[in-house]
Amino acid sequence: MINKIAKVTVYVESQEHAKDFWLNKIGFVLRLEQPMGPNFSWIEVGPKDDESTTLVLYSKEAMEKQNPAAIAHPSVIFSTTNIEVAYESMKQNGVVVEEMLRMPFGTMFTFKDQDGKSYLLREDK
């Protein structure tokens, strides 16, 4: 049976810009980077304290040639134990963040990556 989510693939315009965003603005670490041909690499990044799940920053151009139907952006929800600190840190790093949502079932906000794709960050209690 399935016991965890291992990888989520995000199709990006520029792997270098995406890597810079996730490493230097969000604070992820590089888990793996290896060439997959002359023009792109397999790049995996993830939270420094969680080795079980990674984002694969895959070339959108390469995937459009391999499997155009796969390009749809996935819905990705990240979690944090301190939403206030995460929010302020992202803002200070120049990440586009939307207003904090305080709901009866949790506190969360949406942020955008280097290509303008939206992600949700939610506080785990």
CSV table of C-alpha atoms in Angstrom, one decimal:
chain,number,residue,atom,x,y,z
A,1,MET,CA,0.0,0.0,0.0
A,2,ILE,CA,1.0,3.6,-0.3
A,3,ASN,CA,2.5,5.0,2.8
A,4,LYS,CA,3.8,8.5,1.9
A,5,ILE,CA,4.0,11.0,-0.9
A,6,ALA,CA,7.5,10.8,-2.2
A,7,LYS,CA,7.7,13.5,-4.9
A,8,VAL,CA,5.6,16.2,-6.5
A,9,THR,CA,6.7,17.4,-9.9
A,10,VAL,CA,6.4,21.0,-10.8
A,11,TYR,CA,6.9,22.0,-14.4
A,12,VAL,CA,9.0,25.2,-14.6
A,13,GLU,CA,10.1,27.6,-17.3
A,14,SER,CA,13.7,27.8,-16.0
A,15,GLN,CA,15.1,25.1,-13.8
A,16,GLU,CA,17.9,27.5,-12.6
A,17,HIS,CA,15.4,30.2,-11.6
A,18,ALA,CA,13.2,27.6,-9.9
A,19,LYS,CA,16.1,26.2,-8.1
A,20,ASP,CA,17.2,29.6,-6.9
A,21,PHE,CA,13.6,30.4,-5.8
A,22,TRP,CA,13.1,27.2,-3.7
A,23,LEU,CA,16.6,27.2,-2.2
A,24,ASN,CA,17.3,30.9,-1.6
A,25,LYS,CA,13.8,32.3,-1.0
A,26,ILE,CA,11.9,29.4,0.6
A,27,GLY,CA,14.9,27.8,2.4
A,28,PHE,CA,14.7,24.3,0.9
A,29,VAL,CA,17.8,22.3,0.3
A,30,LEU,CA,19.0,20.6,-2.9
A,31,ARG,CA,18.4,16.8,-2.6
A,32,LEU,CA,19.5,15.7,-6.1
A,33,GLU,CA,20.7,17.2,-9.3
A,34,GLN,CA,21.8,15.2,-12.3
A,35,PRO,CA,21.9,15.8,-16.1
A,36,MET,CA,19.1,14.3,-18.2
A,37,GLY,CA,20.3,15.4,-21.6
A,38,PRO,CA,22.0,18.4,-23.1
A,39,ASN,CA,19.4,21.0,-22.0
A,40,PHE,CA,17.9,20.0,-18.7
A,41,SER,CA,18.5,18.1,-15.4
A,42,TRP,CA,16.6,16.2,-12.8
A,43,ILE,CA,16.4,18.5,-9.8
A,44,GLU,CA,14.9,17.6,-6.5
A,45,VAL,CA,14.5,20.1,-3.6
A,46,GLY,CA,12.8,19.8,-0.2
A,47,PRO,CA,12.5,21.1,3.3
A,48,LYS,CA,15.8,20.6,5.2
A,49,ASP,CA,14.0,18.8,8.1
A,50,ASP,CA,12.0,16.4,5.9
A,51,GLU,CA,13.8,13.9,3.7
A,52,SER,CA,10.7,11.9,2.8
A,53,THR,CA,9.1,14.3,0.3
A,54,THR,CA,10.7,16.4,-2.5
A,55,LEU,CA,9.7,18.7,-5.3
A,56,VAL,CA,11.0,17.8,-8.7
A,57,LEU,CA,11.7,20.9,-10.7
A,58,TYR,CA,11.2,19.6,-14.2
A,59,SER,CA,11.7,21.5,-17.4
A,60,LYS,CA,8.3,22.5,-18.8
A,61,GLU,CA,9.7,22.6,-22.3
A,62,ALA,CA,11.1,19.0,-22.0
A,63,MET,CA,7.7,17.7,-20.7
A,64,GLU,CA,5.8,19.4,-23.4
A,65,LYS,CA,7.8,17.4,-25.9
A,66,GLN,CA,7.5,14.1,-23.9
A,67,ASN,CA,3.9,14.3,-22.6
A,68,PRO,CA,2.0,17.6,-23.1
A,69,ALA,CA,-1.0,16.4,-21.1
A,70,ALA,CA,1.1,16.2,-18.0
A,71,ILE,CA,1.8,19.9,-17.8
A,72,ALA,CA,-1.2,20.9,-15.7
A,73,HIS,CA,0.0,22.5,-12.4
A,74,PRO,CA,-0.5,20.2,-9.4
A,75,SER,CA,-2.2,21.5,-6.2
A,76,VAL,CA,0.5,21.4,-3.5
A,77,ILE,CA,-0.1,22.1,0.1
A,78,PHE,CA,2.9,22.6,2.4
A,79,SER,CA,2.8,22.5,6.1
A,80,THR,CA,4.6,24.5,8.9
A,81,THR,CA,4.5,24.6,12.7
A,82,ASN,CA,4.8,28.4,12.8
A,83,ILE,CA,2.8,30.2,10.1
A,84,GLU,CA,3.6,33.7,11.4
A,85,VAL,CA,7.4,33.1,11.1
A,86,ALA,CA,7.0,31.5,7.7
A,87,TYR,CA,4.8,34.3,6.4
A,88,GLU,CA,7.2,37.0,7.5
A,89,SER,CA,10.3,35.1,6.3
A,90,MET,CA,8.8,34.7,2.8
A,91,LYS,CA,7.8,38.4,2.6
A,92,GLN,CA,11.3,39.4,3.6
A,93,ASN,CA,12.8,37.1,0.9
A,94,GLY,CA,10.7,38.8,-1.7
A,95,VAL,CA,8.1,36.0,-2.2
A,96,VAL,CA,4.7,37.1,-3.3
A,97,VAL,CA,2.3,36.1,-0.5
A,98,GLU,CA,-1.4,36.7,-0.2
A,99,GLU,CA,-3.3,37.6,2.9
A,100,MET,CA,-3.3,35.3,5.8
A,101,LEU,CA,-6.5,33.2,6.1
A,102,ARG,CA,-7.6,32.4,9.7
A,103,MET,CA,-10.2,29.7,9.5
A,104,PRO,CA,-11.8,27.6,12.2
A,105,PHE,CA,-10.0,24.6,10.7
A,106,GLY,CA,-6.5,26.2,10.4
A,107,THR,CA,-4.4,29.2,9.4
A,108,MET,CA,-2.9,29.4,5.9
A,109,PHE,CA,-1.8,31.6,3.1
A,110,THR,CA,-1.0,31.3,-0.6
A,111,PHE,CA,2.4,32.1,-2.1
A,112,LYS,CA,3.6,32.3,-5.6
A,113,ASP,CA,6.8,30.8,-7.1
A,114,GLN,CA,9.1,32.3,-9.7
A,115,ASP,CA,6.7,31.4,-12.5
A,116,GLY,CA,3.6,32.8,-10.7
A,117,LYS,CA,2.2,29.4,-9.7
A,118,SER,CA,0.3,29.3,-6.4
A,119,TYR,CA,1.0,27.1,-3.4
A,120,LEU,CA,-0.7,26.9,-0.1
A,121,LEU,CA,1.1,26.9,3.3
A,122,ARG,CA,-0.9,25.7,6.2
A,123,GLU,CA,0.0,25.6,9.9
A,124,ASP,CA,-0.1,22.2,11.5
A,125,LYS,CA,-1.3,22.1,15.1
